[in-house]
Amino acid sequence: MVEPVKKPTRKTDGFVANDTTLRTFVGYHMKRAFNVVQADLAKTLKPFELRMLTYTALVLIVDNPGLSQSQLADAMDVERPNLVVIVDELEQRELIVRQRVPTDRRAYALRVTLKGQHLFQQATDAVTAHEKALLGDIDTGAQDTMIATLIHIQSGGAKG
Amino acid sequence: MVEPVKKPTRKTDGFVANDTTLRTFVGYHMKRAFNVVQADLAKTLKPFELRMLTYTALVLIVDNPGLSQSQLADAMDVERPNLVVIVDELEQRELIVRQRVPTDRRAYALRVTLKGQHLFQQATDAVTAHEKALLGDIDTGAQDTMIATLIHIQSGGAKG
DNA sequence: TCATAATAGTTATATTCTATAATTATATTC
DNA sequence: GAATATAATTATAGAATATAACTATTATGA
């Protein structure tokens, strides 16, 4: 049974802007593609009341039990002050705990709670399924090539 | 003459977080790679007092003389209210003008000024050079594959 | 040892980007 | 001509991002 397609697409008539200059930039394509992925991710995480940043922090705490906020901030490429609110949110929702480190009383060891572990698993299943739905029809070889290229860029490309 | 390398790398010692779960997501790699590209772009545009959004708007106005703000917002995937401040900024710097459209007095036709055209050319040369420096060592085939894949994702991937 | 510097976390603050509702002026449609 | 839609705008709020400054604690080195 085919749903009759609604037309909420007001937008600007049939006009399509000429973006030939921008298309010469790889970054332009990266941004536009990432917008789509990010929007899909946000929608996927919404039922769990997670955003990309809070989900990423939760995952990294699961995979790195006991790491400090500084280490987490470093892993997420986020400034320490900005990480505080993210950790606050996860802690208030009782998804993680801040444990004092006996050997260094300045630092906290971050650990996931049982509740956090469960939410992590549910959210990760959902994100995995949604990514597969979004990108599943892309040729495996092309996907591998893209990931390798993206990793290369991460390390600074020709500069790194 | 080799500069002695400074060590401003405080960061978290030698610790490297385990991100195996996140690495299963293509979006994770896209975000991290785009962070690098975006940071490079911001630095490149800084001397021209342009940001990614103001530069993008300027380029699209150059390539689409006379387009309306709604059309520009649509092309940039930005909400109309948010575009106003971008156009305001470009107009105040006399890089573009808002021209009333005789046939539709609600709309403005956006056009670049001579000053804007010059800044566009300088900035575009700089951005082109910086992208080449950043991504120049990537295999051409891999680059083409990535761009094709990114374009495919833009149109909604398996969903579109 | 003690003074100094460095680190972990936090608070405060500012900028930018993004998103929605509501308003005015003009155009379109029935 | 009345109702509706569109273009641009204002107002507002939520997020992400970045820097400076502060407290508490740890590390360094004269």
Short mmCIF file of C-alpha atoms (C1' of nucleotides) in Angstrom, two decimals:
data_model
loop_
_atom_site.label_atom_id
_atom_site.label_comp_id
_atom_site.label_asym_id
_atom_site.label_seq_id
_atom_site.Cartn_x
_atom_site.Cartn_y
_atom_site.Cartn_z
CA MET A 1 0.00 0.00 0.00
CA VAL A 2 1.55 3.22 -1.16
CA GLU A 3 1.05 6.30 0.96
CA PRO A 4 -0.12 9.32 -1.00
CA VAL A 5 2.77 11.73 -0.81
CA LYS A 6 1.98 14.93 1.08
CA LYS A 7 3.37 18.12 -0.35
CA PRO A 8 4.58 20.21 2.58
CA THR A 9 7.37 21.35 0.30
CA ARG A 10 6.64 25.04 -0.02
CA LYS A 11 10.20 26.22 -0.48
CA THR A 12 11.22 28.39 -3.35
CA ASP A 13 9.25 27.12 -6.26
CA GLY A 14 11.32 25.23 -8.81
CA PHE A 15 14.36 27.45 -8.44
CA VAL A 16 17.62 25.62 -7.81
CA ALA A 17 20.61 27.79 -7.03
CA ASN A 18 23.81 27.47 -8.98
CA ASP A 19 26.46 26.19 -6.59
CA THR A 20 29.23 25.42 -9.07
CA THR A 21 31.85 27.36 -7.12
CA LEU A 22 30.99 25.70 -3.82
CA ARG A 23 30.97 22.29 -5.45
CA THR A 24 34.66 22.62 -6.13
CA PHE A 25 35.20 22.30 -2.36
CA VAL A 26 35.18 18.89 -0.73
CA GLY A 27 34.22 20.58 2.54
CA TYR A 28 30.98 21.78 0.97
CA HIS A 29 29.95 18.23 0.17
CA MET A 30 31.05 17.08 3.60
CA LYS A 31 28.93 19.69 5.33
CA ARG A 32 25.81 18.98 3.30
CA ALA A 33 26.11 15.23 3.73
CA PHE A 34 26.83 15.58 7.43
CA ASN A 35 23.74 17.76 7.82
CA VAL A 36 21.63 14.85 6.60
CA VAL A 37 23.37 12.34 8.85
CA GLN A 38 23.19 14.66 11.84
CA ALA A 39 19.48 15.35 11.33
CA ASP A 40 18.82 11.62 11.11
CA LEU A 41 20.86 11.01 14.24
CA ALA A 42 19.04 13.73 16.18
CA LYS A 43 15.70 12.20 15.24
CA THR A 44 16.94 8.74 16.21
CA LEU A 45 18.19 9.89 19.62
CA LYS A 46 15.17 12.04 20.44
CA PRO A 47 13.09 9.20 21.97
CA PHE A 48 15.98 8.54 24.36
CA GLU A 49 16.24 12.24 25.21
CA LEU A 50 19.82 12.22 24.02
CA ARG A 51 21.63 14.59 21.71
CA MET A 52 24.69 13.81 19.66
CA LEU A 53 27.02 15.15 22.33
CA THR A 54 25.34 13.47 25.29
CA TYR A 55 25.15 10.19 23.38
CA THR A 56 28.80 10.40 22.36
CA ALA A 57 29.83 11.08 25.95
CA LEU A 58 27.75 8.15 27.19
CA VAL A 59 29.30 5.79 24.65
CA LEU A 60 32.83 6.88 25.49
CA ILE A 61 32.21 6.41 29.22
CA VAL A 62 30.86 2.92 28.54
CA ASP A 63 33.90 2.05 26.45
CA ASN A 64 36.34 3.75 28.83
CA PRO A 65 35.15 3.14 32.37
CA GLY A 66 36.83 5.38 34.89
CA LEU A 67 38.16 7.97 32.49
CA SER A 68 38.36 11.57 33.68
CA GLN A 69 36.45 14.56 32.39
CA SER A 70 39.61 15.98 30.88
CA GLN A 71 40.24 12.76 29.03
CA LEU A 72 36.65 12.68 27.85
CA ALA A 73 36.80 16.29 26.72
CA ASP A 74 39.98 15.48 24.83
CA ALA A 75 38.40 12.44 23.17
CA MET A 76 35.34 14.43 22.16
CA ASP A 77 37.29 17.48 21.00
CA VAL A 78 35.27 19.65 23.33
CA GLU A 79 36.55 22.28 25.75
CA ARG A 80 36.48 21.24 29.40
CA PRO A 81 34.01 23.92 30.45
CA ASN A 82 31.57 22.74 27.81
CA LEU A 83 31.91 19.14 28.88
CA VAL A 84 30.82 19.96 32.43
CA VAL A 85 27.22 20.59 31.37
CA ILE A 86 27.16 17.39 29.34
CA VAL A 87 28.40 15.32 32.27
CA ASP A 88 26.02 17.20 34.58
CA GLU A 89 23.10 16.20 32.38
CA LEU A 90 24.09 12.52 32.24
CA GLU A 91 24.69 12.48 35.98
CA GLN A 92 21.38 14.15 36.81
CA ARG A 93 19.61 11.55 34.72
CA GLU A 94 21.51 8.91 36.70
CA LEU A 95 23.04 7.44 33.56
CA ILE A 96 26.58 7.93 34.90
CA VAL A 97 28.29 8.66 38.20
CA ARG A 98 31.22 10.87 39.14
CA GLN A 99 33.52 8.89 41.41
CA ARG A 100 36.30 10.56 43.32
CA VAL A 101 39.72 9.22 42.42
CA PRO A 102 41.60 8.30 45.63
CA THR A 103 44.99 8.90 44.09
CA ASP A 104 44.05 12.30 42.67
CA ARG A 105 41.37 14.14 44.57
CA ARG A 106 41.03 16.78 41.87
CA ALA A 107 39.73 14.31 39.28
CA TYR A 108 36.53 12.33 38.83
CA ALA A 109 36.36 8.82 37.40
CA LEU A 110 33.30 8.59 35.18
CA ARG A 111 31.36 5.35 35.15
CA VAL A 112 28.09 4.29 33.61
CA THR A 113 25.23 3.12 35.83
CA LEU A 114 23.04 0.11 35.08
CA LYS A 115 20.40 2.51 33.81
CA GLY A 116 22.99 4.19 31.65
CA GLN A 117 24.22 0.86 30.34
CA HIS A 118 20.68 -0.05 29.31
CA LEU A 119 20.03 3.26 27.61
CA PHE A 120 23.39 3.01 25.87
CA GLN A 121 22.44 -0.39 24.47
CA GLN A 122 19.00 0.68 23.28
CA ALA A 123 20.26 3.91 21.76
CA THR A 124 23.19 2.20 20.07
CA ASP A 125 20.91 -0.41 18.55
CA ALA A 126 18.69 2.37 17.21
CA VAL A 127 21.57 4.43 15.86
CA THR A 128 23.08 1.38 14.20
CA ALA A 129 19.77 0.51 12.55
CA HIS A 130 19.19 4.08 11.38
CA GLU A 131 22.66 4.40 9.93
CA LYS A 132 22.19 1.15 8.10
CA ALA A 133 18.86 2.39 6.75
CA LEU A 134 20.41 5.67 5.67
CA LEU A 135 23.67 4.40 4.22
CA GLY A 136 22.92 0.74 3.57
CA ASP A 137 22.66 1.07 -0.17
CA ILE A 138 26.12 2.51 -0.54
CA ASP A 139 28.65 0.22 -2.15
CA THR A 140 30.82 -1.40 0.52
CA GLY A 141 34.01 -0.54 -1.30
CA ALA A 142 32.97 3.10 -1.63
CA GLN A 143 32.11 3.20 2.05
CA ASP A 144 35.49 1.78 3.02
CA THR A 145 37.26 4.23 0.74
CA MET A 146 35.33 7.12 2.24
CA ILE A 147 36.04 6.07 5.82
CA ALA A 148 39.74 5.66 5.08
CA THR A 149 39.78 9.09 3.47
CA LEU A 150 37.90 10.68 6.37
CA ILE A 151 40.35 9.16 8.85
CA HIS A 152 43.21 10.50 6.79
CA ILE A 153 41.69 13.98 6.89
CA GLN A 154 41.21 13.72 10.66
CA SER A 155 44.91 13.30 11.16
CA GLY A 156 45.51 16.55 9.34
CA GLY A 157 45.47 15.44 5.72
CA ALA A 158 48.49 16.66 3.80
CA LYS A 159 49.42 18.84 6.77
CA GLY A 160 49.38 16.23 9.56
CA MET B 1 66.19 26.55 8.96
CA VAL B 2 64.13 24.30 11.14
CA GLU B 3 62.02 25.91 13.85
CA PRO B 4 62.41 24.27 17.26
CA VAL B 5 59.05 22.65 17.92
CA LYS B 6 57.17 24.17 20.85
CA LYS B 7 55.26 21.81 23.09
CA PRO B 8 51.94 23.50 23.86
CA THR B 9 50.37 20.06 23.82
CA ARG B 10 49.22 19.75 27.42
CA LYS B 11 46.20 17.55 26.81
CA THR B 12 45.66 14.36 28.73
CA ASP B 13 49.06 12.80 28.88
CA GLY B 14 49.40 9.75 26.65
CA PHE B 15 45.87 8.51 27.24
CA VAL B 16 43.91 7.72 24.10
CA ALA B 17 40.27 6.87 24.61
CA ASN B 18 38.81 3.69 23.19
CA ASP B 19 36.27 4.71 20.56
CA THR B 20 35.58 1.31 19.01
CA THR B 21 31.81 1.67 19.32
CA LEU B 22 31.75 5.13 17.76
CA ARG B 23 34.05 3.99 14.97
CA THR B 24 31.33 1.68 13.73
CA PHE B 25 29.40 4.79 12.68
CA VAL B 26 30.22 6.55 9.44
CA GLY B 27 28.75 9.74 10.91
CA TYR B 28 31.42 9.72 13.61
CA HIS B 29 34.18 9.78 11.03
CA MET B 30 32.34 12.43 9.05
CA LYS B 31 32.04 14.71 12.05
CA ARG B 32 35.66 14.37 13.08
CA ALA B 33 36.93 14.93 9.56
CA PHE B 34 34.60 17.87 9.03
CA ASN B 35 35.82 19.41 12.28
CA VAL B 36 39.31 19.53 10.80
CA VAL B 37 38.12 20.96 7.49
CA GLN B 38 35.89 23.50 9.22
CA ALA B 39 38.68 24.65 11.54
CA ASP B 40 40.98 25.09 8.55
CA LEU B 41 38.29 27.01 6.67
CA ALA B 42 37.62 29.31 9.61
CA LYS B 43 41.31 30.13 9.87
CA THR B 44 41.50 30.72 6.13
CA LEU B 45 38.51 33.08 6.13
CA LYS B 46 39.50 35.00 9.26
CA PRO B 47 41.73 37.54 7.45
CA PHE B 48 38.75 38.42 5.25
CA GLU B 49 36.49 38.72 8.29
CA LEU B 50 34.25 36.05 6.85
CA ARG B 51 32.80 32.96 8.49
CA MET B 52 31.67 29.82 6.71
CA LEU B 53 28.08 31.04 6.48
CA THR B 54 28.85 34.58 5.34
CA TYR B 55 31.34 33.26 2.79
CA THR B 56 28.86 30.68 1.51
CA ALA B 57 26.19 33.34 1.15
CA LEU B 58 28.58 35.64 -0.70
CA VAL B 59 29.58 32.88 -3.12
CA LEU B 60 25.97 31.95 -3.85
CA ILE B 61 25.05 35.57 -4.49
CA VAL B 62 27.99 35.89 -6.90
CA ASP B 63 26.94 32.72 -8.71
CA ASN B 64 23.21 33.60 -8.65
CA PRO B 65 22.90 37.33 -9.16
CA GLY B 66 19.46 38.60 -8.27
CA LEU B 67 18.29 35.65 -6.21
CA SER B 68 15.96 36.31 -3.31
CA GLN B 69 16.64 35.76 0.37
CA SER B 70 14.20 32.86 0.43
CA GLN B 71 16.01 31.22 -2.43
CA LEU B 72 19.34 31.81 -0.74
CA ALA B 73 18.06 30.42 2.56
CA ASP B 74 16.80 27.38 0.69
CA ALA B 75 20.13 26.89 -1.07
CA MET B 76 22.04 27.20 2.19
CA ASP B 77 19.66 25.03 4.19
CA VAL B 78 19.19 27.83 6.67
CA GLU B 79 15.93 29.15 8.10
CA ARG B 80 14.83 32.48 6.65
CA PRO B 81 15.06 34.35 9.96
CA ASN B 82 18.65 33.22 10.40
CA LEU B 83 19.59 34.32 6.93
CA VAL B 84 18.51 37.89 7.63
CA VAL B 85 21.46 38.52 9.95
CA ILE B 86 23.86 37.02 7.43
CA VAL B 87 22.57 39.25 4.63
CA ASP B 88 22.54 42.21 7.04
CA GLU B 89 26.22 41.66 7.76
CA LEU B 90 27.20 41.41 4.10
CA GLU B 91 25.12 44.46 3.27
CA GLN B 92 26.55 46.55 6.11
CA ARG B 93 30.04 45.70 4.88
CA GLU B 94 28.89 46.84 1.42
CA LEU B 95 29.76 43.49 -0.12
CA ILE B 96 26.23 43.05 -1.46
CA VAL B 97 23.12 45.13 -2.04
CA ARG B 98 19.42 44.45 -1.52
CA GLN B 99 17.57 45.60 -4.62
CA ARG B 100 13.80 45.86 -4.65
CA VAL B 101 12.18 43.60 -7.24
CA PRO B 102 9.76 45.67 -9.38
CA THR B 103 7.54 42.69 -10.15
CA ASP B 104 7.32 41.57 -6.49
CA ARG B 105 7.74 44.32 -3.98
CA ARG B 106 7.96 41.88 -1.08
CA ALA B 107 11.21 40.39 -2.28
CA TYR B 108 14.77 41.61 -2.56
CA ALA B 109 17.15 40.74 -5.38
CA LEU B 110 20.59 40.18 -3.90
CA ARG B 111 23.58 41.31 -5.89
CA VAL B 112 27.27 41.53 -5.17
CA THR B 113 29.05 44.90 -5.22
CA LEU B 114 32.44 45.47 -6.82
CA LYS B 115 33.95 45.33 -3.34
CA GLY B 116 32.12 42.09 -2.72
CA GLN B 117 33.27 40.66 -6.01
CA HIS B 118 36.87 41.42 -5.12
CA LEU B 119 36.60 39.92 -1.65
CA PHE B 120 34.88 36.88 -3.14
CA GLN B 121 37.79 36.38 -5.53
CA GLN B 122 40.46 36.77 -2.88
CA ALA B 123 38.69 34.57 -0.37
CA THR B 124 37.94 31.89 -2.96
CA ASP B 125 41.58 31.81 -4.04
CA ALA B 126 42.61 31.39 -0.42
CA VAL B 127 40.02 28.70 0.32
CA THR B 128 40.99 26.80 -2.83
CA ALA B 129 44.66 26.91 -1.89
CA HIS B 130 43.99 25.82 1.68
CA GLU B 131 41.80 22.92 0.63
CA LYS B 132 44.45 21.81 -1.79
CA ALA B 133 47.04 22.00 0.97
CA LEU B 134 44.84 20.05 3.34
CA LEU B 135 43.53 17.40 0.97
CA GLY B 136 46.04 17.49 -1.84
CA ASP B 137 47.77 14.25 -0.92
CA ILE B 138 44.58 12.22 -1.12
CA ASP B 139 44.37 9.86 -4.06
CA THR B 140 42.25 11.38 -6.83
CA GLY B 141 40.17 8.26 -7.20
CA ALA B 142 39.49 8.11 -3.48
CA GLN B 143 38.49 11.77 -3.53
CA ASP B 144 36.08 11.23 -6.40
CA THR B 145 34.61 8.19 -4.70
CA MET B 146 34.11 10.14 -1.48
CA ILE B 147 32.48 13.09 -3.21
CA ALA B 148 30.12 10.80 -5.11
CA THR B 149 29.21 9.05 -1.88
CA LEU B 150 28.70 12.33 -0.03
CA ILE B 151 26.40 13.55 -2.80
CA HIS B 152 24.47 10.31 -2.58
CA ILE B 153 24.03 10.80 1.18
CA GLN B 154 22.87 14.38 0.63
CA SER B 155 19.94 13.16 -1.41
CA GLY B 156 18.86 10.98 1.48
CA GLY B 157 20.95 7.87 0.97
CA ALA B 158 18.89 4.70 0.99
CA LYS B 159 15.91 6.77 2.12
CA GLY B 160 15.93 9.48 -0.53
"C1'" DT C 1 60.76 21.94 52.64
"C1'" DC C 2 58.56 25.61 50.61
"C1'" DA C 3 57.37 28.52 46.86
"C1'" DT C 4 55.98 28.13 42.26
"C1'" DA C 5 53.84 26.13 38.56
"C1'" DA C 6 50.64 22.91 36.57
"C1'" DT C 7 46.32 20.25 36.44
"C1'" DA C 8 41.06 18.93 37.25
"C1'" DG C 9 36.98 20.71 37.55
"C1'" DT C 10 34.04 24.60 37.71
"C1'" DT C 11 31.75 29.28 37.00
"C1'" DA C 12 30.88 33.10 34.23
"C1'" DT C 13 30.45 34.98 29.90
"C1'" DA C 14 30.23 35.82 24.88
"C1'" DT C 15 29.64 34.34 20.13
"C1'" DT C 16 27.65 31.70 16.75
"C1'" DC C 17 24.33 28.56 14.82
"C1'" DT C 18 19.83 26.83 14.78
"C1'" DA C 19 14.72 26.70 15.30
"C1'" DT C 20 9.90 28.48 16.00
"C1'" DA C 21 6.20 31.85 16.50
"C1'" DA C 22 4.41 36.06 15.24
"C1'" DT C 23 4.23 40.54 12.51
"C1'" DT C 24 3.99 43.59 8.28
"C1'" DA C 25 3.62 44.24 3.52
"C1'" DT C 26 2.56 42.45 -0.74
"C1'" DA C 27 0.68 38.77 -4.04
"C1'" DT C 28 -2.25 35.15 -5.28
"C1'" DT C 29 -6.49 32.53 -5.38
"C1'" DC C 30 -11.27 31.43 -5.18
"C1'" DG D 1 -13.24 41.44 -2.73
"C1'" DA D 2 -12.20 38.09 1.08
"C1'" DA D 3 -9.33 34.54 2.36
"C1'" DT D 4 -4.96 32.65 1.84
"C1'" DA D 5 -0.08 32.42 0.82
"C1'" DT D 6 4.51 34.39 0.46
"C1'" DA D 7 8.90 37.57 1.48
"C1'" DA D 8 11.17 39.61 4.81
"C1'" DT D 9 11.53 40.71 9.43
"C1'" DT D 10 11.44 40.78 14.72
"C1'" DA D 11 11.64 38.45 18.89
"C1'" DT D 12 13.05 34.70 21.40
"C1'" DA D 13 15.06 30.43 22.94
"C1'" DG D 14 18.01 26.35 22.73
"C1'" DA D 15 22.37 24.51 21.66
"C1'" DA D 16 27.37 24.35 20.46
"C1'" DT D 17 31.63 26.60 20.97
"C1'" DA D 18 35.40 29.41 23.00
"C1'" DT D 19 38.04 32.09 26.59
"C1'" DA D 20 39.13 33.97 31.11
"C1'" DA D 21 39.20 33.39 35.82
"C1'" DC D 22 38.54 30.84 40.09
"C1'" DT D 23 39.16 26.84 43.74
"C1'" DA D 24 41.24 22.76 45.12
"C1'" DT D 25 44.78 19.68 44.60
"C1'" DT D 26 49.12 17.79 42.79
"C1'" DA D 27 53.78 18.15 40.94
"C1'" DT D 28 58.23 20.49 40.47
"C1'" DG D 29 62.54 22.41 41.61
"C1'" DA D 30 65.51 25.77 44.02
#
